[in-house]
XYZ file of C-alpha atoms in Angstrom:
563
model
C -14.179 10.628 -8.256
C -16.201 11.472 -5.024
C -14.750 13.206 -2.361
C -13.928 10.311 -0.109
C -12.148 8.971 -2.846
C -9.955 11.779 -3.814
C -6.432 12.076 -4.232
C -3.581 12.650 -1.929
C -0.780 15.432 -2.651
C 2.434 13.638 -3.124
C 5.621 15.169 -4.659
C 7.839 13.849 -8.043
C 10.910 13.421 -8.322
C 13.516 12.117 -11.011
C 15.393 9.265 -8.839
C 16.538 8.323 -6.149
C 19.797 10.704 -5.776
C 17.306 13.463 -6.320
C 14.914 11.708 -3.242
C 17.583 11.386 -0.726
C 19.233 15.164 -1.468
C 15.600 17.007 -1.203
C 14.824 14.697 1.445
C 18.012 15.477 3.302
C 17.264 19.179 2.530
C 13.229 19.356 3.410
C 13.948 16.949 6.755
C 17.564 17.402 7.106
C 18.136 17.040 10.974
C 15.157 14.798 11.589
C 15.334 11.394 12.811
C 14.597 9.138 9.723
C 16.103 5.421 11.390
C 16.221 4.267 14.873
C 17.663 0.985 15.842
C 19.069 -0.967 18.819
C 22.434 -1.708 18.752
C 24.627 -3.205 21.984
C 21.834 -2.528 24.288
C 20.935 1.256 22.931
C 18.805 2.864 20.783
C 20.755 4.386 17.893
C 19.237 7.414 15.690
C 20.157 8.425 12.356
C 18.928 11.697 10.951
C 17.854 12.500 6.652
C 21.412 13.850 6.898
C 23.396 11.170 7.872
C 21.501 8.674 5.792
C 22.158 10.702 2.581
C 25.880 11.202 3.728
C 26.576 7.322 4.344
C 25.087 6.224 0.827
C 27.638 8.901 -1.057
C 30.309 7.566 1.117
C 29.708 4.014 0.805
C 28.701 4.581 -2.902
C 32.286 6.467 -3.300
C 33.945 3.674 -2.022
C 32.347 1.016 -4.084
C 33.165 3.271 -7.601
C 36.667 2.883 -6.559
C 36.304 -0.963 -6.710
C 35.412 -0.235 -9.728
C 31.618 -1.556 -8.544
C 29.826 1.869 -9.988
C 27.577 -0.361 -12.095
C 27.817 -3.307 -10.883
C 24.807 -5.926 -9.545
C 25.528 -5.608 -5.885
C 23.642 -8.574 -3.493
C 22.953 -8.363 0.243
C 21.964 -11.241 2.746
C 21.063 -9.893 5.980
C 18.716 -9.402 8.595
C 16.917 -6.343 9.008
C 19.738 -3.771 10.043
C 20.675 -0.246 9.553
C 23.723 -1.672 7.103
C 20.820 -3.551 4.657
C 19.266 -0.285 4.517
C 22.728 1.740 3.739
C 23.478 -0.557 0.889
C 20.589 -0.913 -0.398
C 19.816 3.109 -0.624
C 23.235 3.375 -2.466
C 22.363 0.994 -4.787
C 19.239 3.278 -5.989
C 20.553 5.789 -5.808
C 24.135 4.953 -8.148
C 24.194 3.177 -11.763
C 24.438 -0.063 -10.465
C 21.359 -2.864 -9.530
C 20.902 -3.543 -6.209
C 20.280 -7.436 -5.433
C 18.278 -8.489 -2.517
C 18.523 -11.980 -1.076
C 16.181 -14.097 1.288
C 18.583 -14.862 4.030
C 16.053 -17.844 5.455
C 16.938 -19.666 1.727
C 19.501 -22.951 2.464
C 22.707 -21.723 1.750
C 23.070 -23.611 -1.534
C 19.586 -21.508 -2.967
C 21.568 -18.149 -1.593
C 24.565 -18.847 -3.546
C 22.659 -20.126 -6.990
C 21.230 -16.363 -6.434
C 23.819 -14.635 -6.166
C 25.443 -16.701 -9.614
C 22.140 -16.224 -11.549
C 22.242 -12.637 -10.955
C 25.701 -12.010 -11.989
C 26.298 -10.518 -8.747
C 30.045 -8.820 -8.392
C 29.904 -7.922 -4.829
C 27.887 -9.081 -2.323
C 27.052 -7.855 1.592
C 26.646 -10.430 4.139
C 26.350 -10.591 7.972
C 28.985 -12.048 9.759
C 27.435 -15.593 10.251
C 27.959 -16.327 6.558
C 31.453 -15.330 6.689
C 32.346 -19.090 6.331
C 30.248 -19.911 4.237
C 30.946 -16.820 1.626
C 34.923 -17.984 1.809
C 33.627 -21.700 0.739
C 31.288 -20.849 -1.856
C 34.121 -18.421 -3.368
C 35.378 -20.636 -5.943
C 31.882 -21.518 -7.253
C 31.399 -18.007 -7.912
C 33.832 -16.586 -10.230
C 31.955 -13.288 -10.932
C 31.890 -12.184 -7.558
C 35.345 -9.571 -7.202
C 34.429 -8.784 -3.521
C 32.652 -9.849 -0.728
C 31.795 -7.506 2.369
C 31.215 -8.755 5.953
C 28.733 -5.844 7.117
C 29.365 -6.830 11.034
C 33.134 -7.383 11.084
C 35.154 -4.317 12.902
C 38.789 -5.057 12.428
C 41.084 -2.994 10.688
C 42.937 -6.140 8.466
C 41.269 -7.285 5.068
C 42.038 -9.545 2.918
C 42.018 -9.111 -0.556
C 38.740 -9.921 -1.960
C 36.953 -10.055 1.640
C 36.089 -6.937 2.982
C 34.856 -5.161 5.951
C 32.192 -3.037 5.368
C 32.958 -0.357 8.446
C 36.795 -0.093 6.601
C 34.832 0.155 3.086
C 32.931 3.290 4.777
C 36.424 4.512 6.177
C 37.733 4.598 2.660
C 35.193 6.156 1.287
C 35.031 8.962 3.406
C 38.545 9.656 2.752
C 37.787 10.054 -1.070
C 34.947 12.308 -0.769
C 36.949 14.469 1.179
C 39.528 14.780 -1.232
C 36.496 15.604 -3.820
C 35.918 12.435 -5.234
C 32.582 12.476 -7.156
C 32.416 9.533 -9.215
C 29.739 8.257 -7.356
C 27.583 11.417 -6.516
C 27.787 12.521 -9.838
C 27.024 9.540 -12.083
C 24.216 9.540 -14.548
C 22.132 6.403 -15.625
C 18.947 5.648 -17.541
C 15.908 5.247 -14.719
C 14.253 2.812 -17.380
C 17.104 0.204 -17.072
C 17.000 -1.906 -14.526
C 17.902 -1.394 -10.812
C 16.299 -3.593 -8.507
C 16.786 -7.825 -9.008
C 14.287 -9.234 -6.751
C 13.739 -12.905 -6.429
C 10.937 -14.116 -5.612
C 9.837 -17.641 -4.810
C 6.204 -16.858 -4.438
C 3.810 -19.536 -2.869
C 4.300 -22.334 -5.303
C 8.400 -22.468 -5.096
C 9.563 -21.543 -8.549
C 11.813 -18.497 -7.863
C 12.375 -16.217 -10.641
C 14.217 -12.947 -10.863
C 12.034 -9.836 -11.290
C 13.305 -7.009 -13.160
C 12.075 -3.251 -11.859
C 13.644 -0.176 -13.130
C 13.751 3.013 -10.988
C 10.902 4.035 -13.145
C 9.219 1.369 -12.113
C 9.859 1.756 -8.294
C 9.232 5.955 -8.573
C 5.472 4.886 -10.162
C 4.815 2.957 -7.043
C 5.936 5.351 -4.585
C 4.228 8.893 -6.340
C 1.397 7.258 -7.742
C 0.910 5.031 -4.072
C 0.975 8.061 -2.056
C -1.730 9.451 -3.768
C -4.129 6.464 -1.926
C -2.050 5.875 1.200
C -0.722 7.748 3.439
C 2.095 7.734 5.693
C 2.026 8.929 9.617
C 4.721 9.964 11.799
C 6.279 7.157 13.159
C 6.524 3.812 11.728
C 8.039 0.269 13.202
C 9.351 -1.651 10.160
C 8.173 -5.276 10.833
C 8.622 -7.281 7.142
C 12.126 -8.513 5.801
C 13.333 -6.027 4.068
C 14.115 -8.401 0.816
C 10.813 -8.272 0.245
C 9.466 -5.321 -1.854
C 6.182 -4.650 -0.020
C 8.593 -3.191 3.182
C 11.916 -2.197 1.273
C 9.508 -0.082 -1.211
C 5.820 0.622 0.629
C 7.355 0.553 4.168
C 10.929 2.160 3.061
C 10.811 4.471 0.248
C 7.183 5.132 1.121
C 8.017 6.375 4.332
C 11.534 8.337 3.595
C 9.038 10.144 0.850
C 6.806 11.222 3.692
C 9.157 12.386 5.692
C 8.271 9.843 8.715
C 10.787 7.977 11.515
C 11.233 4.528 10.710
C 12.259 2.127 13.491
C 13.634 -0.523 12.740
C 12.378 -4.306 14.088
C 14.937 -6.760 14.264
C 13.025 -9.611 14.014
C 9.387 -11.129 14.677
C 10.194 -12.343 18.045
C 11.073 -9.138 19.003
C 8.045 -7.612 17.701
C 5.617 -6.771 21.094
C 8.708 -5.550 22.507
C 9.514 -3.055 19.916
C 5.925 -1.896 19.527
C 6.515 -0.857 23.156
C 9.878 0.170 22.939
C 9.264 2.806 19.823
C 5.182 3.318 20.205
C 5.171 3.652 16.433
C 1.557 5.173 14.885
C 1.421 2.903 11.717
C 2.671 -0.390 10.457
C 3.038 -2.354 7.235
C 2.273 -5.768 8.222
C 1.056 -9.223 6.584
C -2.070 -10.902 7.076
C -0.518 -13.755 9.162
C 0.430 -10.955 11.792
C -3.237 -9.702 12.047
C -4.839 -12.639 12.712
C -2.055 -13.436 15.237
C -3.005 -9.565 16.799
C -6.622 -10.468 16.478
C -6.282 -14.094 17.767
C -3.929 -12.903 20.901
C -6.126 -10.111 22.047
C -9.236 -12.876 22.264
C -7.130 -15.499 23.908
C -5.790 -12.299 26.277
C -10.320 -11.526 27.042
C -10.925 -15.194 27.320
C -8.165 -15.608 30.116
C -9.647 -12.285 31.970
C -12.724 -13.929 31.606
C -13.684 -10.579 29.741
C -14.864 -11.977 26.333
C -18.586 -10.395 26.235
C -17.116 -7.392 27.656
C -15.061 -6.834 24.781
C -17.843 -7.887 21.896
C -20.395 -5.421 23.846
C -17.462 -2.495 23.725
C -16.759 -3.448 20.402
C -20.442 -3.624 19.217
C -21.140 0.123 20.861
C -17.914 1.857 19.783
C -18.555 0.691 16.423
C -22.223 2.723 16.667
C -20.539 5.251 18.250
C -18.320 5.982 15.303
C -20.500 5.750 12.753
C -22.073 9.256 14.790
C -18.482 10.948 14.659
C -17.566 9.883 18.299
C -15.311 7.812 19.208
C -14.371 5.975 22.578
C -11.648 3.801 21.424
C -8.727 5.409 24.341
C -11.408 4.742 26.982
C -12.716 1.469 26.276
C -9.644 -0.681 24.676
C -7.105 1.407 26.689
C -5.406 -1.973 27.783
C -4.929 -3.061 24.536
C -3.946 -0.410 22.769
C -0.917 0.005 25.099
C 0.045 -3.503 24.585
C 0.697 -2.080 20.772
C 3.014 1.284 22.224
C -0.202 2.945 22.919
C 0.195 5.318 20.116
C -0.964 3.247 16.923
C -3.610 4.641 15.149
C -2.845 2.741 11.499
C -2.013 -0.759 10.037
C -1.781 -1.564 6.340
C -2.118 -5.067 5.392
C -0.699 -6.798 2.361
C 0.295 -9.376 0.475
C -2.828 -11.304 0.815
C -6.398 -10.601 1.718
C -6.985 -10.136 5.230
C -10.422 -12.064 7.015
C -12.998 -9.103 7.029
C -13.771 -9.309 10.593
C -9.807 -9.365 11.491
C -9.966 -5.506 9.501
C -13.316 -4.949 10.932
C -12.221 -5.408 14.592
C -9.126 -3.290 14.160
C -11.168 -0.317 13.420
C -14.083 -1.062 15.915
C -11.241 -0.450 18.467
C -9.527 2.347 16.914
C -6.876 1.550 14.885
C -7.629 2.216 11.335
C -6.974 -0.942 9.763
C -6.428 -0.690 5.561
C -5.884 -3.836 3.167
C -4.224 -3.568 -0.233
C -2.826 -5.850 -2.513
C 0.178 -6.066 -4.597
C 3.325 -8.625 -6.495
C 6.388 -8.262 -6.352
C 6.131 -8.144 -10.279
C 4.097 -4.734 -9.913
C 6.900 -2.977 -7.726
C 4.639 -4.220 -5.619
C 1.548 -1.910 -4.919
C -1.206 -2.455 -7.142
C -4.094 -1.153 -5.100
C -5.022 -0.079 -1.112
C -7.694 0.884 0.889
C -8.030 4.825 2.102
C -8.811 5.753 5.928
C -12.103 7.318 4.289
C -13.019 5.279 1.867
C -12.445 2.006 3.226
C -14.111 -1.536 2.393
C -12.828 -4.472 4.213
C -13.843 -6.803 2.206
C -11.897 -5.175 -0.977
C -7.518 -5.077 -1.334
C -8.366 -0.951 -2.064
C -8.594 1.066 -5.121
C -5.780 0.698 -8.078
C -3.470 3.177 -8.445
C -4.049 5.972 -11.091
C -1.359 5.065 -13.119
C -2.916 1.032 -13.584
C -4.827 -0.427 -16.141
C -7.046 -3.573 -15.095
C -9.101 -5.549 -16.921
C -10.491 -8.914 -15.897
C -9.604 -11.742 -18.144
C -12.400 -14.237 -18.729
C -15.357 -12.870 -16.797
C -18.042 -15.531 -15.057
C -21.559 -14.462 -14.449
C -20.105 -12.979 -11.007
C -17.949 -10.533 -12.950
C -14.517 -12.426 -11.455
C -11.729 -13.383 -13.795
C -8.140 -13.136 -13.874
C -6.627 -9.850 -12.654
C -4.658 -8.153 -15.681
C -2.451 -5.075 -15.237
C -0.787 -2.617 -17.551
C 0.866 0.565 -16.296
C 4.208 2.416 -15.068
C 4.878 0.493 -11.857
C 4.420 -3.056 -14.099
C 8.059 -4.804 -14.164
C 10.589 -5.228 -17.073
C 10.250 -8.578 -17.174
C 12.142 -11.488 -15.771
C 15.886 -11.691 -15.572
C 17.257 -14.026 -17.752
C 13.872 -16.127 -18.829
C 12.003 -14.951 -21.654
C 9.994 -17.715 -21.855
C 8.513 -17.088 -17.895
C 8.154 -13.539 -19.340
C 6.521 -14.669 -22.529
C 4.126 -16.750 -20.286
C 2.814 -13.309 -18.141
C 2.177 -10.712 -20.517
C 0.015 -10.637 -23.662
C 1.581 -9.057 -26.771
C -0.414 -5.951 -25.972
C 1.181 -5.243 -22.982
C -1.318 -6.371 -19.987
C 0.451 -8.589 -17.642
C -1.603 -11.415 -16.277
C -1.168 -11.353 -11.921
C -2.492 -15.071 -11.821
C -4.703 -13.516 -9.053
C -8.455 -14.307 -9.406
C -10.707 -11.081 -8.664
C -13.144 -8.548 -9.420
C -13.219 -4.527 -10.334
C -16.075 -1.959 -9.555
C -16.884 1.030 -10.622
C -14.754 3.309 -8.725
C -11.707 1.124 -9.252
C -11.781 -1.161 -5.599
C -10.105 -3.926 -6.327
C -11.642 -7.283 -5.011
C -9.409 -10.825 -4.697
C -11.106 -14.525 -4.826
C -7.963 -16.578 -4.954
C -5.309 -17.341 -7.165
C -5.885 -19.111 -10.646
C -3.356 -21.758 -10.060
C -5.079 -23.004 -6.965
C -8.536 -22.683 -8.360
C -10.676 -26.166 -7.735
C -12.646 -27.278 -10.562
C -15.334 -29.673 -9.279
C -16.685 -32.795 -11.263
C -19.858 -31.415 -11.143
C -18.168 -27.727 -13.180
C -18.338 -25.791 -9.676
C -14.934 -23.532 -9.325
C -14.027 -23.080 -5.560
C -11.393 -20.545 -4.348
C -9.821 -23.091 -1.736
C -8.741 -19.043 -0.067
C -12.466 -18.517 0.616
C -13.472 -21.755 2.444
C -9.871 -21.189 4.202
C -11.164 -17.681 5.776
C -14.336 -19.675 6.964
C -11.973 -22.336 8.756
C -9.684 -19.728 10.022
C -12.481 -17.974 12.153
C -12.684 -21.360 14.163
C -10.761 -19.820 17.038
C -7.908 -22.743 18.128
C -6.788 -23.199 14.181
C -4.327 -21.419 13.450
C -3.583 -22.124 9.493
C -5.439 -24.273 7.030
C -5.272 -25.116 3.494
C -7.793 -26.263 1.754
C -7.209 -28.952 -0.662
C -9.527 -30.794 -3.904
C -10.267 -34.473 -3.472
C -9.797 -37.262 -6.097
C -11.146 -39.738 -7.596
C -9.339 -42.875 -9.349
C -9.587 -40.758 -12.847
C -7.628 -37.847 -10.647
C -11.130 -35.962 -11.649
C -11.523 -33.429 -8.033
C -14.466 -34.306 -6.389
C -14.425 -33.097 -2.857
C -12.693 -30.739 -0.498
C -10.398 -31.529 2.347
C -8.789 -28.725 4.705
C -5.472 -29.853 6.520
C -4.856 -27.446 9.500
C -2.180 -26.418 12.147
C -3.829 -25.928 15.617
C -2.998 -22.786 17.802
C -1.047 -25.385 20.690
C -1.807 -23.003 23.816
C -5.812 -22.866 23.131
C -5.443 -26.688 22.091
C -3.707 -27.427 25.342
C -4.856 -29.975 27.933
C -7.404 -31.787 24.646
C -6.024 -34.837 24.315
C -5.230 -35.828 20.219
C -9.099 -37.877 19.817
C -10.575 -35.139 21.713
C -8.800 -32.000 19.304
C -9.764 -34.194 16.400
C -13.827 -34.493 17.443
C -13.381 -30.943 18.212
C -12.493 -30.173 14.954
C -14.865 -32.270 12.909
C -17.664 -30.886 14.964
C -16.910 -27.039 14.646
C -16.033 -28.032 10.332
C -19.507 -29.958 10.182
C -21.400 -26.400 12.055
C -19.070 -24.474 9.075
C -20.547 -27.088 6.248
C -23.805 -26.208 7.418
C -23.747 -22.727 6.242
C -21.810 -23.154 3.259
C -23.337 -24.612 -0.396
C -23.079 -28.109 -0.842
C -20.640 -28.115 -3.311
C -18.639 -25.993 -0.819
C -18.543 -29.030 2.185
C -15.559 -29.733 3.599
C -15.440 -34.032 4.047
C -12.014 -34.699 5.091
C -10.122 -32.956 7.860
C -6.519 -33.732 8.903
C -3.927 -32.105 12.335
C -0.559 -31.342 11.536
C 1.800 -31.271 14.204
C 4.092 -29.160 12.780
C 3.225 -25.334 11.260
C 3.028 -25.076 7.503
C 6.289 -24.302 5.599
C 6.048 -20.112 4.417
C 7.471 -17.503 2.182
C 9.017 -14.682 3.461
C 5.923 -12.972 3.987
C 4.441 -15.390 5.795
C 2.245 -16.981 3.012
C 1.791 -20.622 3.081
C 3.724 -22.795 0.200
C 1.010 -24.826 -1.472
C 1.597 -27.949 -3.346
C 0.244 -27.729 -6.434
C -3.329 -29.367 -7.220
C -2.779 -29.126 -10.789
């Protein structure tokens, strides 16, 4: 492995009650979360994190909870993050939930995963006491916003559940700090609905989850200060952004929601953040509507252009030339990682032309989630990064090009799915490789590059495949759009004969056009695209939304299915 490519340092451990107790000890009275609450910025140190999972954990054991599935719906919060660090770090499985699901999807969740307590904020409280006879497994339901002393038999307050619990750790109770479990059994019950809408349950076991985190910060690493900007349901934050960062020793702050986003960039000035690909090209896209305003667009591609040179010598004059924007990100961010998809090469290009590092990966939910990322120094935009050392790949089905489907085998590679061995059946082979249903290519020093996903693969009447992801990053580049999705064509035999793209329009750039005007926009910039594509590649029919494309929680589109 050349030198570029070598291997970061990172430390074992056993699980996660060893993590949290040599984290508390190695970090102790650092500040690990920050958050606002009524107006202020709260901080929690290594110390008190570890303390409130053994109290809350304490006081769950004596509901009789110590290995039970526990489920949380919630927004981002200080609370999800207490529950769900108990959770790995006791016998039980910890349960996340998508709180943007309809109510009635949230509650077949928490049924299907044979929940027994769940966490909830406040503005479910009605809805919890509704559902309650629907859900006979569920002993105990805990409001993590609700501050009065009274509860009421099965519904709980979680501030009175942390009361009690403190009181039986003081009097030496050690059920919970003390228990002992098998880290290949399951702990973590993530659902996931992926792109195409058919949610299963994915089992990882905190073997699985301690793979990803020692064998991921070998190829990434973690800075100081991060702002956590994802869901936390989803596994690329709770375990690359989360665990990832706790590992490191780093301050993570925590971001309420997207709308609140520039704000908290500016509010905590973090130096690295896990983000999606959606959120970089709304970065990118914002900073070029921000120069075209100023009327300083060839000022920036000239600054970019020579700061780009400029680096490639070992200098670099990123503070002095992009000053402006860089404080419009808390002026101290110096690294963004980008999953879940692959990011537009010049998006990742641009990043680092201004001097913010700017590394894509890739990863499923199914693989606990990181399967591969880019390093600072050996970095190639146009690849998701190179797979970590404890993966297998091999590409299933080769073309001429090399590119097949993605298959995995390794330590980080889930269980299997909860409660549906024939979905299980359907993803791995006998011998063990699990098949990603990601389309993609492997080199010789393991960089991992994506062409689309199988499922949404177009297969031409003429035998051409097209990645409809590919001719998408072409359309995406026209400035004003601001998603597309490229679709196949039929005939009367349902044989796909052409390509269509249906976009959403960035409204402030496509202010002022009227709706014939966007549309002859449109067509002209997609006909200057069609000339530099293949023929076979031409996009023929092109359709406006007027409303934004519906999206999983990380911000992926939801297809409907070609096939």
């Amino acid at each position: 492995m050349g030198r570029k490519n070598s291997l970061y340092k990172s430390e074992r451990f056993m699980n996660f009650r060893k993590m949290l107790d040599r984290a508390e000890e190695k970090y102790g009275g650092k500040v690990a979360f920050m958050y606002k609450q009524d107006g202020e910025i709260i901080e929690k140190t290594y110390k008190d994190v570890n303390d409130d999972t053994k109290v809350l954990g304490t006081a769950l054991a004596a509901l009789g909870l110590l290995n039970a599935h526990v489920g949380i719906i919630s927004q981002n919060s200080y609370q999800w993050i207490s529950v769900y660090l108990t959770g790995l770090a006791g016998s039980g499985v910890f349960v996340p939930i998508d709180r943007e699901l309809p109510f009635e999807e949230i509650a077949d969740i928490i049924s299907e995963s044979d929940c027994r307590a769940v966490f909830y904020q406040d503005k479910y409280e009605e809805q919890m006491r509704l559902a309650a006879e629907k859900l006979p497994l569920v002993e105990y339901y805990i409001n993590i916003d609700k501050k009065e002393e009274k509860e009421e038999g099965k519904f709980l307050s979680m501030e009175g559940l942390m009361r009690r619990g403190r009181r039986l750790l003081q009097t030496g109770d050690s059920t919970y700090t003390k228990c002992r479990h098998d880290t290949g059994k399951m702990k973590m019950l993530v659902y996931t609905s992926g792109t195409m809408g058919n949610a299963k349950g994915v089992m990882l076991s905190e073997k699985n989850l301690i793979a990803d985190i020692y064998y991921g910060l070998q190829i990434m690493e973690c800075k100081e200060r991060c702002l956590s900007v994802l869901p936390f349901h989803h596994t690329y934050e709770s375990v690359c952004g989360i665990l990832g960062s706790l590992q490191s020793g780093a301050t993570i702050c925590i971001n309420e929601d997207l709308r609140s986003l520039m704000a908290n960039l500016k509010t905590y000035s973090p130096d690295y953040i896990f983000i999606v690909p959606a959120i970089a090209e709304s970065f990118y896209k914002r900073i070029w509507r921000n120069a075209e305003k100023n009327g300083s667009t060839k000022t920036l591609m000239a600054l970019t252009k020579l700061n780009r040179g400029l680096r490639k010598m070992g200098m670099d004059k990123s503070d002095m030339f992009f000053k402006a924007i860089k404080r419009s990100f808390g002026g101290k961010l110096k690294l963004i990682i980008c999953g879940g998809a692959p990011v537009r090469t010049e998006v990742a290009e641009f990043f680092r032309d201004i001097g913010i590092e700017f590394i894509n990966g890739y990863g499923l939910t199914e693989c606990s989630p990181l399967v591969s990322v880019n390093k600072v120094k050996f970095n190639d935009p146009a690849s998701v990064g190179v797979l970590l050392p404890c993966l297998e790949c091999k590409i299933d089905s080769p073309d001429e090009n090399g590119e097949g489907e993605i298959c995995l085998k390794g330590d980080n590679v889930m269980m299997g799915y909860y409660k549906n061995d024939i979905a299980t059946e359907a993803v791995f082979e006998e011998s063990g490789w699990f098949h990603t249903g990601d389309l993609g290519r492997l080199n010789s020093s393991r960089q991992l590059f994506i062409t689309g996903r199988k499922k949404n693969l177009i297969v031409l009447q003429n035998g051409k495949n097209i990645c409809p992801e590919q001719i998408e990053g072409y359309v995406m580049s026209i400035p004003y759009v601001s998603e597309a999705v490229v679709f196949a064509l039929r005939n009367q035999s349902g044989e796909e004969i052409g390509l269509g793209v249906e976009v959403y329009l960035d409204e402030e750039q496509a202010k002022g056009f009227t709706k014939e005007q966007r549309c002859q926009k449109l067509k002209d910039d997609i006909n200057e695209l069609n000339r530099r594509l293949p023929r076979y590649k031409n996009i023929s029919t092109v359709k406006i939304r007027s409303t934004a494309f519906e999206k999983t929680a990380t911000k992926k589109i939801k297809r409907i299915n070609n096939k």
